[in-house]
Each structure stands twice: as structure tokens, then as C-alpha cells.
mmCIF file of C-alpha atoms in Angstrom:
data_model
loop_
_atom_site.group_PDB
_atom_site.id
_atom_site.type_symbol
_atom_site.label_atom_id
_atom_site.label_comp_id
_atom_site.label_asym_id
_atom_site.label_seq_id
_atom_site.Cartn_x
_atom_site.Cartn_y
_atom_site.Cartn_z
ATOM 1 C CA UNK B 838 119.195 130.184 97.574
ATOM 2 C CA UNK B 839 121.193 130.798 100.815
ATOM 3 C CA UNK B 840 119.084 132.645 103.517
ATOM 4 C CA UNK B 841 120.393 132.324 107.066
ATOM 5 C CA UNK B 842 119.738 135.690 108.493
ATOM 6 C CA UNK B 843 115.815 135.239 108.777
ATOM 7 C CA UNK B 844 114.134 134.035 112.031
ATOM 8 C CA UNK B 845 111.913 130.833 111.975
ATOM 9 C CA UNK B 846 108.837 133.173 112.255
ATOM 10 C CA UNK B 847 109.862 135.119 109.262
ATOM 11 C CA UNK B 848 110.681 131.923 107.356
ATOM 12 C CA UNK B 849 107.198 130.338 108.114
ATOM 13 C CA UNK B 850 105.564 133.491 106.921
ATOM 14 C CA UNK B 851 107.503 133.604 103.690
ATOM 15 C CA UNK B 852 105.360 132.263 100.735
ATOM 16 C CA UNK B 853 107.248 129.926 98.364
ATOM 17 C CA UNK B 854 108.886 126.460 97.977
ATOM 18 C CA UNK B 855 111.571 125.406 100.036
ATOM 19 C CA UNK B 856 114.540 123.036 99.923
ATOM 20 C CA UNK B 857 113.641 121.060 102.895
ATOM 21 C CA UNK B 858 115.653 118.168 104.465
ATOM 22 C CA UNK B 859 112.995 115.834 103.660
ATOM 23 C CA UNK B 860 112.887 116.921 100.184
ATOM 24 C CA UNK B 861 116.539 116.819 99.684
ATOM 25 C CA UNK B 862 117.101 113.467 101.301
ATOM 26 C CA UNK B 863 114.360 112.085 98.994
ATOM 27 C CA UNK B 864 116.000 113.318 95.905
ATOM 28 C CA UNK B 865 119.343 112.167 96.938
ATOM 29 C CA UNK B 866 117.690 108.768 98.079
ATOM 30 C CA UNK B 867 116.069 108.270 94.572
ATOM 31 C CA UNK B 868 119.516 108.812 92.809
ATOM 32 C CA UNK B 869 120.569 105.249 92.986
ATOM 33 C CA UNK B 870 117.217 103.945 91.928
ATOM 34 C CA UNK B 871 117.168 106.462 88.770
ATOM 35 C CA UNK B 872 120.531 105.358 87.748
ATOM 36 C CA UNK B 873 119.611 101.785 87.759
ATOM 37 C CA UNK B 874 116.436 102.583 85.855
ATOM 38 C CA UNK B 875 118.531 104.381 83.299
ATOM 39 C CA UNK B 876 121.047 101.550 82.818
ATOM 40 C CA UNK B 877 118.241 99.047 82.322
ATOM 41 C CA UNK B 878 116.580 101.329 79.928
ATOM 42 C CA UNK B 879 119.848 101.517 77.965
ATOM 43 C CA UNK B 880 120.169 97.743 77.969
ATOM 44 C CA UNK B 881 116.469 97.099 76.842
ATOM 45 C CA UNK B 882 116.712 99.918 74.183
ATOM 46 C CA UNK B 883 120.136 98.415 72.879
ATOM 47 C CA UNK B 884 118.495 95.027 72.417
ATOM 48 C CA UNK B 885 115.380 96.541 70.606
ATOM 49 C CA UNK B 886 117.649 98.710 68.472
ATOM 50 C CA UNK B 887 119.804 95.805 67.629
ATOM 51 C CA UNK B 888 116.796 93.736 66.485
ATOM 52 C CA UNK B 889 115.582 96.726 64.455
ATOM 53 C CA UNK B 890 118.972 97.253 62.811
ATOM 54 C CA UNK B 891 119.068 93.508 61.987
ATOM 55 C CA UNK B 892 115.812 93.793 60.216
ATOM 56 C CA UNK B 893 117.062 96.908 58.384
ATOM 57 C CA UNK B 894 120.346 95.174 57.375
ATOM 58 C CA UNK B 895 118.435 92.332 55.989
ATOM 59 C CA UNK B 896 116.168 94.583 53.929
ATOM 60 C CA UNK B 897 119.028 96.493 52.520
ATOM 61 C CA UNK B 898 121.104 93.440 51.730
ATOM 62 C CA UNK B 899 117.950 92.444 49.558
ATOM 63 C CA UNK B 900 117.570 95.890 48.222
ATOM 64 C CA UNK B 901 121.215 96.259 47.132
ATOM 65 C CA UNK B 902 121.781 92.570 46.166
ATOM 66 C CA UNK B 903 124.364 92.399 43.201
ATOM 67 C CA UNK B 904 122.583 92.505 40.001
ATOM 68 C CA UNK B 905 119.682 94.355 41.225
ATOM 69 C CA UNK B 906 119.106 98.100 40.253
ATOM 70 C CA UNK B 907 118.209 100.626 42.955
ATOM 71 C CA UNK B 908 115.711 103.267 42.053
ATOM 72 C CA UNK B 909 114.303 105.378 44.988
ATOM 73 C CA UNK B 910 110.484 105.357 43.860
ATOM 74 C CA UNK B 911 110.257 101.750 42.720
ATOM 75 C CA UNK B 912 109.743 98.567 44.755
ATOM 76 C CA UNK B 913 108.787 100.634 47.943
ATOM 77 C CA UNK B 914 112.420 101.560 48.171
ATOM 78 C CA UNK B 915 111.468 105.084 49.454
ATOM 79 C CA UNK B 916 109.675 103.398 52.306
ATOM 80 C CA UNK B 917 112.747 101.466 53.373
ATOM 81 C CA UNK B 918 114.736 104.783 53.137
ATOM 82 C CA UNK B 919 112.220 106.460 55.319
ATOM 83 C CA UNK B 920 112.162 103.541 57.855
ATOM 84 C CA UNK B 921 116.005 103.580 58.173
ATOM 85 C CA UNK B 922 116.126 107.373 58.576
ATOM 86 C CA UNK B 923 113.169 107.587 61.103
ATOM 87 C CA UNK B 924 114.868 104.581 63.148
ATOM 88 C CA UNK B 925 118.118 106.486 63.493
ATOM 89 C CA UNK B 926 116.059 109.605 64.598
ATOM 90 C CA UNK B 927 114.286 107.368 67.177
ATOM 91 C CA UNK B 928 117.690 105.980 68.353
ATOM 92 C CA UNK B 929 119.112 109.552 68.747
ATOM 93 C CA UNK B 930 115.923 110.827 70.625
ATOM 94 C CA UNK B 931 115.848 107.661 73.080
ATOM 95 C CA UNK B 932 119.445 107.706 73.823
ATOM 96 C CA UNK B 933 119.744 111.369 74.365
ATOM 97 C CA UNK B 934 116.825 111.197 76.800
ATOM 98 C CA UNK B 935 118.317 108.241 78.677
ATOM 99 C CA UNK B 936 121.742 109.878 79.001
ATOM 100 C CA UNK B 937 120.056 113.142 80.198
ATOM 101 C CA UNK B 938 118.253 111.168 82.869
ATOM 102 C CA UNK B 939 121.385 109.233 83.862
ATOM 103 C CA UNK B 940 123.350 112.427 84.270
ATOM 104 C CA UNK B 941 120.529 114.069 86.150
ATOM 105 C CA UNK B 942 120.410 111.119 88.766
ATOM 106 C CA UNK B 943 124.088 111.052 89.077
ATOM 107 C CA UNK B 944 124.068 114.686 90.013
ATOM 108 C CA UNK B 945 121.390 114.217 92.568
ATOM 109 C CA UNK B 946 123.678 111.917 94.537
ATOM 110 C CA UNK B 947 125.800 115.055 95.152
ATOM 111 C CA UNK B 948 122.759 117.448 95.728
ATOM 112 C CA UNK B 949 122.879 117.344 99.471
ATOM 113 C CA UNK B 950 126.267 119.067 99.604
ATOM 114 C CA UNK B 951 126.362 120.738 96.325
ATOM 115 C CA UNK B 952 123.932 123.281 95.126
ATOM 116 C CA UNK B 953 125.200 123.619 91.591
ATOM 117 C CA UNK B 954 124.710 119.758 91.294
ATOM 118 C CA UNK B 955 121.133 119.981 92.498
ATOM 119 C CA UNK B 956 120.381 122.750 89.995
ATOM 120 C CA UNK B 957 121.870 121.000 87.038
ATOM 121 C CA UNK B 958 120.321 117.737 87.989
ATOM 122 C CA UNK B 959 116.923 119.385 87.987
ATOM 123 C CA UNK B 960 117.577 121.056 84.679
ATOM 124 C CA UNK B 961 118.671 117.697 83.172
ATOM 125 C CA UNK B 962 115.587 115.815 84.663
ATOM 126 C CA UNK B 963 113.363 118.390 82.792
ATOM 127 C CA UNK B 964 115.373 117.778 79.550
ATOM 128 C CA UNK B 965 115.041 113.923 79.933
ATOM 129 C CA UNK B 966 111.139 114.529 80.068
ATOM 130 C CA UNK B 967 111.398 116.732 77.081
ATOM 131 C CA UNK B 968 113.462 114.289 74.941
ATOM 132 C CA UNK B 969 111.327 111.361 75.988
ATOM 133 C CA UNK B 970 108.337 113.345 74.959
ATOM 134 C CA UNK B 971 109.616 113.942 71.518
ATOM 135 C CA UNK B 972 110.784 110.193 71.386
ATOM 136 C CA UNK B 973 107.417 108.969 72.302
ATOM 137 C CA UNK B 974 105.618 111.487 69.871
ATOM 138 C CA UNK B 975 107.655 110.404 66.948
ATOM 139 C CA UNK B 976 107.170 106.712 67.763
ATOM 140 C CA UNK B 977 103.458 107.083 67.933
ATOM 141 C CA UNK B 978 103.474 108.871 64.708
ATOM 142 C CA UNK B 979 105.473 106.359 62.805
ATOM 143 C CA UNK B 980 103.361 103.495 64.245
ATOM 144 C CA UNK B 981 100.166 105.358 63.058
ATOM 145 C CA UNK B 982 101.861 105.977 59.678
ATOM 146 C CA UNK B 983 102.755 102.323 59.457
ATOM 147 C CA UNK B 984 99.131 101.236 60.265
ATOM 148 C CA UNK B 985 97.571 103.638 57.846
ATOM 149 C CA UNK B 986 100.069 102.516 55.180
ATOM 150 C CA UNK B 987 99.448 98.946 55.491
ATOM 151 C CA UNK B 988 95.793 98.605 56.418
ATOM 152 C CA UNK B 989 93.936 101.672 55.176
ATOM 153 C CA UNK O 988 115.823 114.819 111.662
ATOM 154 C CA UNK O 989 114.780 113.595 108.246
ATOM 155 C CA UNK O 990 111.384 111.598 108.028
ATOM 156 C CA UNK O 991 110.205 109.529 105.188
ATOM 157 C CA UNK O 992 108.741 111.389 102.397
ATOM 158 C CA UNK O 993 105.496 109.188 102.274
ATOM 159 C CA UNK O 994 104.348 110.327 105.811
ATOM 160 C CA UNK O 995 103.156 113.839 105.221
ATOM 161 C CA UNK O 996 102.595 116.420 108.115
ATOM 162 C CA UNK O 997 99.445 118.252 107.998
ATOM 163 C CA UNK O 998 101.223 121.462 107.235
ATOM 164 C CA UNK O 999 104.726 122.667 106.344
ATOM 165 C CA UNK O 1000 106.926 124.790 108.794
ATOM 166 C CA UNK O 1001 110.416 125.572 107.561
ATOM 167 C CA UNK O 1002 113.137 124.629 109.990
ATOM 168 C CA UNK O 1003 116.447 126.474 110.461
ATOM 169 C CA UNK O 1004 118.226 124.312 107.921
ATOM 170 C CA UNK O 1005 115.435 124.818 105.170
ATOM 171 C CA UNK O 1006 116.308 127.387 102.325
ATOM 172 C CA UNK O 1007 113.966 128.875 99.778
ATOM 173 C CA UNK O 1008 114.141 126.920 96.435
ATOM 174 C CA UNK O 1009 114.810 130.141 94.424
ATOM 175 C CA UNK O 1010 113.676 131.213 90.911
ATOM 176 C CA UNK O 1011 116.079 129.266 88.919
ATOM 177 C CA UNK O 1012 114.840 125.843 90.510
ATOM 178 C CA UNK O 1013 111.170 126.804 90.296
ATOM 179 C CA UNK O 1014 111.821 127.901 86.738
ATOM 180 C CA UNK O 1015 113.218 124.305 85.827
ATOM 181 C CA UNK O 1016 110.209 122.850 87.505
ATOM 182 C CA UNK O 1017 107.889 125.159 85.718
ATOM 183 C CA UNK O 1018 109.362 123.920 82.389
ATOM 184 C CA UNK O 1019 109.522 120.363 83.544
ATOM 185 C CA UNK O 1020 105.777 119.807 84.688
ATOM 186 C CA UNK O 1021 104.036 120.119 81.269
ATOM 187 C CA UNK O 1022 106.649 118.021 79.522
ATOM 188 C CA UNK O 1023 105.879 115.283 82.125
ATOM 189 C CA UNK O 1024 102.166 115.580 81.398
ATOM 190 C CA UNK O 1025 102.758 115.421 77.621
ATOM 191 C CA UNK O 1026 104.864 112.379 77.947
ATOM 192 C CA UNK O 1027 102.290 110.773 80.077
ATOM 193 C CA UNK O 1028 99.427 111.527 77.595
ATOM 194 C CA UNK O 1029 101.316 110.424 74.415
ATOM 195 C CA UNK O 1030 102.655 107.181 75.795
ATOM 196 C CA UNK O 1031 99.252 106.369 77.319
ATOM 197 C CA UNK O 1032 97.620 106.695 73.956
ATOM 198 C CA UNK O 1033 100.201 104.213 72.569
ATOM 199 C CA UNK O 1034 99.743 101.839 75.575
ATOM 200 C CA UNK O 1035 95.942 101.865 75.290
ATOM 201 C CA UNK O 1036 96.170 100.924 71.572
ATOM 202 C CA UNK O 1037 98.702 98.160 72.596
ATOM 203 C CA UNK O 1038 96.178 96.804 75.005
ATOM 204 C CA UNK O 1039 93.114 97.120 72.678
ATOM 205 C CA UNK O 1040 94.539 95.088 69.749
ATOM 206 C CA UNK O 1041 95.304 91.921 71.690
ATOM 207 C CA UNK O 1042 92.072 92.416 73.835
ATOM 208 C CA UNK O 1043 90.150 92.588 70.628
ATOM 209 C CA UNK O 1044 91.762 89.472 69.223
ATOM 210 C CA UNK O 1045 91.282 87.572 72.385
ATOM 211 C CA UNK O 1046 87.552 88.526 72.377
ATOM 212 C CA UNK O 1047 87.058 87.479 68.784
ATOM 213 C CA UNK O 1048 88.917 84.046 69.437
ATOM 214 C CA UNK O 1049 87.765 83.150 72.962
ATOM 215 C CA UNK O 1050 87.573 79.458 72.234
ATOM 216 C CA UNK O 1051 91.260 78.935 71.170
ATOM 217 C CA UNK O 1052 93.944 78.074 73.511
ATOM 218 C CA UNK O 1053 96.796 79.488 71.232
ATOM 219 C CA UNK O 1054 95.155 83.002 71.639
ATOM 220 C CA UNK O 1055 94.881 82.586 75.499
ATOM 221 C CA UNK O 1056 98.640 81.810 75.440
ATOM 222 C CA UNK O 1057 99.789 84.855 73.469
ATOM 223 C CA UNK O 1058 97.516 87.881 74.016
ATOM 224 C CA UNK O 1059 97.396 88.088 77.739
ATOM 225 C CA UNK O 1060 101.168 88.031 77.727
ATOM 226 C CA UNK O 1061 101.145 90.870 75.092
ATOM 227 C CA UNK O 1062 98.745 92.837 77.295
ATOM 228 C CA UNK O 1063 100.899 92.294 80.385
ATOM 229 C CA UNK O 1064 103.716 94.257 78.539
ATOM 230 C CA UNK O 1065 101.762 97.285 78.212
ATOM 231 C CA UNK O 1066 100.320 97.473 81.848
ATOM 232 C CA UNK O 1067 103.491 98.411 83.596
ATOM 233 C CA UNK O 1068 104.065 101.166 80.975
ATOM 234 C CA UNK O 1069 100.569 102.445 81.676
ATOM 235 C CA UNK O 1070 101.344 102.612 85.377
ATOM 236 C CA UNK O 1071 104.372 104.609 84.340
ATOM 237 C CA UNK O 1072 102.250 107.062 82.477
ATOM 238 C CA UNK O 1073 99.857 107.441 85.504
ATOM 239 C CA UNK O 1074 102.986 108.358 87.718
ATOM 240 C CA UNK O 1075 104.337 110.761 85.281
ATOM 241 C CA UNK O 1076 100.984 112.530 84.916
ATOM 242 C CA UNK O 1077 100.676 112.716 88.692
ATOM 243 C CA UNK O 1078 104.258 114.061 88.999
ATOM 244 C CA UNK O 1079 103.512 116.735 86.326
ATOM 245 C CA UNK O 1080 100.111 117.878 87.845
ATOM 246 C CA UNK O 1081 101.332 117.803 91.442
ATOM 247 C CA UNK O 1082 104.404 119.947 90.378
ATOM 248 C CA UNK O 1083 102.193 122.440 88.494
ATOM 249 C CA UNK O 1084 99.954 122.493 91.759
ATOM 250 C CA UNK O 1085 102.880 123.070 93.909
ATOM 251 C CA UNK O 1086 104.082 125.902 91.740
ATOM 252 C CA UNK O 1087 100.818 127.564 91.262
ATOM 253 C CA UNK O 1088 99.690 127.357 94.932
ATOM 254 C CA UNK O 1089 103.225 127.539 96.174
ATOM 255 C CA UNK O 1090 102.411 124.480 98.217
ATOM 256 C CA UNK O 1091 105.535 122.632 99.757
ATOM 257 C CA UNK O 1092 103.565 119.553 100.595
ATOM 258 C CA UNK O 1093 102.609 119.010 96.828
ATOM 259 C CA UNK O 1094 106.079 119.571 95.736
ATOM 260 C CA UNK O 1095 107.274 116.850 98.197
ATOM 261 C CA UNK O 1096 104.405 114.540 97.060
ATOM 262 C CA UNK O 1097 105.287 115.296 93.325
ATOM 263 C CA UNK O 1098 108.683 113.669 94.055
ATOM 264 C CA UNK O 1099 107.263 110.766 95.819
ATOM 265 C CA UNK O 1100 105.466 110.238 92.425
ATOM 266 C CA UNK O 1101 108.694 110.505 90.575
ATOM 267 C CA UNK O 1102 110.082 107.782 92.647
ATOM 268 C CA UNK O 1103 107.091 105.502 92.030
ATOM 269 C CA UNK O 1104 107.596 106.172 88.410
ATOM 270 C CA UNK O 1105 110.997 105.014 88.669
ATOM 271 C CA UNK O 1106 110.045 101.884 90.413
ATOM 272 C CA UNK O 1107 107.411 101.088 87.723
ATOM 273 C CA UNK O 1108 110.132 101.754 85.347
ATOM 274 C CA UNK O 1109 112.120 98.867 86.736
ATOM 275 C CA UNK O 1110 109.214 96.563 86.191
ATOM 276 C CA UNK O 1111 108.516 97.778 82.813
ATOM 277 C CA UNK O 1112 112.150 97.484 81.695
ATOM 278 C CA UNK O 1113 112.248 93.861 82.872
ATOM 279 C CA UNK O 1114 109.041 92.932 80.851
ATOM 280 C CA UNK O 1115 110.338 94.827 77.686
ATOM 281 C CA UNK O 1116 113.672 93.268 78.127
ATOM 282 C CA UNK O 1117 112.118 89.778 77.908
ATOM 283 C CA UNK O 1118 109.964 90.876 75.088
ATOM 284 C CA UNK O 1119 112.955 92.359 73.224
ATOM 285 C CA UNK O 1120 114.779 89.076 73.571
ATOM 286 C CA UNK O 1121 111.877 87.040 72.278
ATOM 287 C CA UNK O 1122 111.497 89.611 69.250
ATOM 288 C CA UNK O 1123 115.190 89.275 68.462
ATOM 289 C CA UNK O 1124 115.028 85.561 68.620
ATOM 290 C CA UNK O 1125 111.944 85.223 66.344
ATOM 291 C CA UNK O 1126 113.306 87.970 63.816
ATOM 292 C CA UNK O 1127 116.469 85.691 63.534
ATOM 293 C CA UNK O 1128 114.279 82.688 63.043
ATOM 294 C CA UNK O 1129 112.085 84.365 60.308
ATOM 295 C CA UNK O 1130 115.287 85.790 58.488
ATOM 296 C CA UNK O 1131 116.956 82.335 58.582
ATOM 297 C CA UNK O 1132 113.849 80.584 57.286
ATOM 298 C CA UNK O 1133 113.568 83.202 54.331
ATOM 299 C CA UNK O 1134 117.274 82.736 53.545
ATOM 300 C CA UNK O 1135 116.907 78.937 53.505
ATOM 301 C CA UNK O 1136 113.870 79.219 51.495
ATOM 302 C CA UNK O 1137 115.637 81.147 48.838
ATOM 303 C CA UNK O 1138 118.530 79.025 48.647
ATOM 304 C CA UNK O 1139 116.501 75.956 47.538
ATOM 305 C CA UNK O 1140 116.830 75.569 43.871
ATOM 306 C CA UNK O 1141 113.804 75.340 41.818
ATOM 307 C CA UNK O 1142 113.076 71.949 40.091
ATOM 308 C CA UNK O 1143 113.232 73.557 36.503
ATOM 309 C CA UNK O 1144 116.756 74.779 37.381
#
């Protein structure tokens, strides 16, 4: 990325994108905001997940109550198993994306002085969008499945 | 001297301190932009469905106060999320445009959209935090009611 030998005229004529001071200061400046959002997302996600796990615990305590037999394909037990597994998949995808985002914004704080931090931060920001996209996709599919199963 | 990113100059001329972004960084942006757009599209579909159901219930029950208390609040939960989707879409689109046209101003504008995405994220997180507390409380109430209902012995017993 370093190119100090070129004159300003040559620089202006060079096509491409630049690490301008304005861009770098904007990226460094948004690091604190990004970390705050990620911490808030962790807290909110934690509350929602606790609520969902609480419901799952209640369902499983009913399914596996003493004196009750458990058969996978009876009494919608397969649906409870599916819901529990999909909940854990959602938890993984969500926390993976938020952790990538948190690390990205932490690296952005150092990006004005450290090129490696800037590169890794941008890579992790991309991964945050990728994991968030998978999480949103799986979540929408599960909501659609739930709707079709109950109302169709 | 650094100027605020919101005030765009008419064109970009690199200064002595500016360096080319390089292939690696451009490669990361090239991968990032479509994912941001996909996220925006998927999440906005969910948000629009989330807005549609309470709106439909409200229209069907215009005369009832209870519906006026519940449904507008539910709709308010989805609005900040929809705004997040808009900024994520703008971020992805501007990044794509910056890369395809090698336009520095679009690159800087894309990161302004990312900052707005984060600000909207704070508002959405506050709303969803409140709704999550309400959901946790109501879940606890429902489970408690069910358990106390099951503990009451039948008269025949």
C-alpha cells in the first residue's frame, strides 16, 4: 500500500481507490460507535436467546416428564427436536457475526497507525455481513416454515 | 487536515499522505458489498412481513382501543430495523459503484452509510431490548399460569 515516490500530479492521474486521511479518520472514528452497537446486540441477543431457551426447557421438561415415553415421531416430538436444533444453529450464527463485528471495530481503532489492523478489520467486517446474512436467511426460513406448518 | 466525511468536495485529488488502497483491500470490499445487499434484502422482507401483520390487524379492528395500544407499538419495532436495511443496502450499492467506477467519493460516501447503519442499529437495539424484556416477562407469566393450572387437582381426584 505504501507509495511515497510518486509526485502529486502522478498520484492524481493514477486510477483507483485511495486510503485518504478523511476515509481513515472516518473508519477510526466509527470504531467506538461500532463496538457500542455490537455490545448492545450481544445484550439484546442474550435476552432473546434466554427467553427462547426458557421456552425450550419448559417444552422438554414436559416431553421428558417422569412416566412419559418419548418417541420421536409421536406428539410432534420431531418438531420440538427440530426447533431446539435450529435454535442452537441461530445462536451460533448470530454470535459468530456479532463477534466478527466487534473484532472488526476493535481493529479499526488501530487502523490509522497499523495497516495490518486495517486490512484484518475490513476482512472481519465482510465476515460480519456474511454471517449476519446467513443468520437472517435461516431465521426467515424458520419463521416461514412455522407459519406454513401452523396456518396452511 | 481532516474534514468531516459528510461534506463532500466536488472531486477527489489525492494528497501527499494518501496511499492507494491496494488489491487486498479492494478484494475485501468486493466480497463485502454483495453480502451487505443480500442482508438488506432478506432482513427487509422479514421487516415488511412484521409490519404487514399488525397493520392488517389494526385495519380490521379500527374501533377497538386494545388494538390501537398493541399494534402501533409492534410496528415501531420493525421501523428502525427497516432503516438499518436501507443503510446496509446503500452501503453495499455505493461500495459496488466505487469499485466498478473506481470512484473515491463513492467509497467515502459508502462508509458514511455504514456509520448511519450503526446509528440506526443503536435505536433498533434499544427497541428490541425493550421488546425482549416484555417477551421474557410474558413467557414467564404464561409458563407460571400453565404450571399452576396443572397443579390444581380435579374434583374427581
